[in-house]
Short mmCIF file of C-alpha atoms in Angstrom, two decimals:
data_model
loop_
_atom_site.label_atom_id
_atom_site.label_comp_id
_atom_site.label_asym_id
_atom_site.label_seq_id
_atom_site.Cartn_x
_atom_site.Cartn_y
_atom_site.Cartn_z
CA UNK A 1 27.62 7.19 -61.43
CA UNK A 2 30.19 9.32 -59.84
CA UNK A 3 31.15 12.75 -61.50
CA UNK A 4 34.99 12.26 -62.54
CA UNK A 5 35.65 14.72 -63.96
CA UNK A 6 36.97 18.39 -61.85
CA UNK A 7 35.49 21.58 -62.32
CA UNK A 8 37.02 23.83 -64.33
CA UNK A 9 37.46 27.51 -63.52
CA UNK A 10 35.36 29.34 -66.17
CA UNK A 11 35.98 32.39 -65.15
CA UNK A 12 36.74 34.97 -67.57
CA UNK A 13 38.28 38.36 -67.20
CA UNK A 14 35.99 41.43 -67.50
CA UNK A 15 36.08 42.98 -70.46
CA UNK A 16 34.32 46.79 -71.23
CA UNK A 17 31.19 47.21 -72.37
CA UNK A 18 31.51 48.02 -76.35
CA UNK A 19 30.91 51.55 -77.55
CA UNK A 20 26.93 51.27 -78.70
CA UNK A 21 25.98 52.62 -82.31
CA UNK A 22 23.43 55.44 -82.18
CA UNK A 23 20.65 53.39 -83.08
CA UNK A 24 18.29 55.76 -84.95
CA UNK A 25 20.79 57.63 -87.74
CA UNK A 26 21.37 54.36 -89.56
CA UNK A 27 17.51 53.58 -90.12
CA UNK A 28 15.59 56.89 -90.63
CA UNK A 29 14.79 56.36 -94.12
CA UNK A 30 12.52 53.07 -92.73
CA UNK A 31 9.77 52.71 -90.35
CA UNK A 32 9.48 49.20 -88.76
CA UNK A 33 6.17 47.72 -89.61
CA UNK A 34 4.06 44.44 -88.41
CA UNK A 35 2.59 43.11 -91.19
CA UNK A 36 -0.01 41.11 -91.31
CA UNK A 37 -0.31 39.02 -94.98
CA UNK A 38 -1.75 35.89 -96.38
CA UNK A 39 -0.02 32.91 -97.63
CA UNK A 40 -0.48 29.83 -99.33
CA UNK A 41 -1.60 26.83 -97.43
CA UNK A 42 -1.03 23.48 -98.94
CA UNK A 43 -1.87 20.01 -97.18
CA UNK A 44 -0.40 16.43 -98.59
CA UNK A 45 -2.25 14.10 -96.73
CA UNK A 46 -6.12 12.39 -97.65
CA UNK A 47 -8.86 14.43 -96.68
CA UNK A 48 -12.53 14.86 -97.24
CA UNK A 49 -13.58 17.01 -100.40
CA UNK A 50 -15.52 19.44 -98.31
CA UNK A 51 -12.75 19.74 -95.73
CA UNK A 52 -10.45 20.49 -98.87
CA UNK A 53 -13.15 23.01 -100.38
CA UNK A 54 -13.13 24.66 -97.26
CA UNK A 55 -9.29 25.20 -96.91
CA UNK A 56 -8.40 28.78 -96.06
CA UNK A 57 -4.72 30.82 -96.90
CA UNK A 58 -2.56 30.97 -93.90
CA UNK A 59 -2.11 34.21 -92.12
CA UNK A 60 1.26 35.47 -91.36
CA UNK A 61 2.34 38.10 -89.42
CA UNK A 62 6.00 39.42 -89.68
CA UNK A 63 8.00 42.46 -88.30
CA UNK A 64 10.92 44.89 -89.39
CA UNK A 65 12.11 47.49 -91.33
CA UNK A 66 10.11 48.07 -94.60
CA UNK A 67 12.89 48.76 -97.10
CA UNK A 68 10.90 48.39 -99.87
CA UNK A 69 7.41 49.45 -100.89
CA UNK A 70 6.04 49.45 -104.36
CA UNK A 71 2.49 47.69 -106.23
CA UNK A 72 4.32 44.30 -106.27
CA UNK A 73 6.19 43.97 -103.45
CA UNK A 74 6.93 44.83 -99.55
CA UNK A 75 10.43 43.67 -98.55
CA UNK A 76 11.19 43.93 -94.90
CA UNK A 77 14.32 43.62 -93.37
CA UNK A 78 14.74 42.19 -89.44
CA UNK A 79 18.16 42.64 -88.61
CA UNK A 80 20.96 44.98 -89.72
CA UNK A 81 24.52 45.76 -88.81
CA UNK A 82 27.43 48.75 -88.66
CA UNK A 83 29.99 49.14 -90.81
CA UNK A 84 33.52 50.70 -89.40
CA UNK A 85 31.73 54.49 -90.11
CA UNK A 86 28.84 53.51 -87.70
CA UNK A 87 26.56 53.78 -90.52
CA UNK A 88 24.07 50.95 -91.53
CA UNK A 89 25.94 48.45 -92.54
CA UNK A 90 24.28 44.75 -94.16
CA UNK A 91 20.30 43.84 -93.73
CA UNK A 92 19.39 40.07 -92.83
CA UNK A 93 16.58 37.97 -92.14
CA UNK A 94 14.75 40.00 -94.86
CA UNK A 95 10.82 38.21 -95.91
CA UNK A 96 9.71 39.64 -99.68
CA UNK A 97 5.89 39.59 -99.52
CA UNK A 98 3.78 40.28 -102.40
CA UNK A 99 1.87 42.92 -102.07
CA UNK A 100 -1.50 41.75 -103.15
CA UNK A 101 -1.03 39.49 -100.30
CA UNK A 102 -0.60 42.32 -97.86
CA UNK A 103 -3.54 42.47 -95.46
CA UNK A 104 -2.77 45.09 -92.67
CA UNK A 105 0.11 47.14 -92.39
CA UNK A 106 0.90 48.41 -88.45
CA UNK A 107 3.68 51.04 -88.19
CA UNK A 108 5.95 50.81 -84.82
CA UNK A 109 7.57 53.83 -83.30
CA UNK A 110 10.84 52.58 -82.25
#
């Protein structure tokens, strides 16, 4: 079948490349971490007893900044923005791990 409809001029006017935030300031009081953890594993379906005695805990591995450390918890955040005074602004994508599930903890220089 025949393409009826035209082509539309999609092009757009340059615009400037936005002023950048200085990327360390904001996050010096975290380090960025990989973190490797265990988590539960659950399975619905019919299966053999030994395959079910023989079920393991997941492992996870996640990344960012650990804002939070303490003997119950590791709360890491993996995104964060500016606020109008270039300083860090809101966290998102953040992943609260308990930390008796913590297995390995891998610090990134960024």
């Amino acid at each position: 079948m025949p393409n009826r409809h035209k082509a539309k001029n999609t092009k757009k006017a340059k615009a400037g490349k936005p002023a950048l935030p200085d990327f360390h300031p904001p996050v010096e009081d975290f380090k960025f971490y990989v973190v490797y953890w265990k988590d539960i594993e659950s399975d619905p379906s019919w299966r053999e007893l030994k395959e079910i005695q023989a079920s393991q805990p997941a492992i996870c591995i996640s990344t960012g900044w650990l804002v939070k450390q303490n003997k119950d918890v590791h709360v890491l955040m993996s995104d964060f923005n500016f606020n109008k005074e270039q300083k860090l602004g809101e966290g998102g994508s953040s992943t609260v791990i308990p930390t008796s599930c913590v297995l390995k903890l891998i610090e990134i220089n960024v």
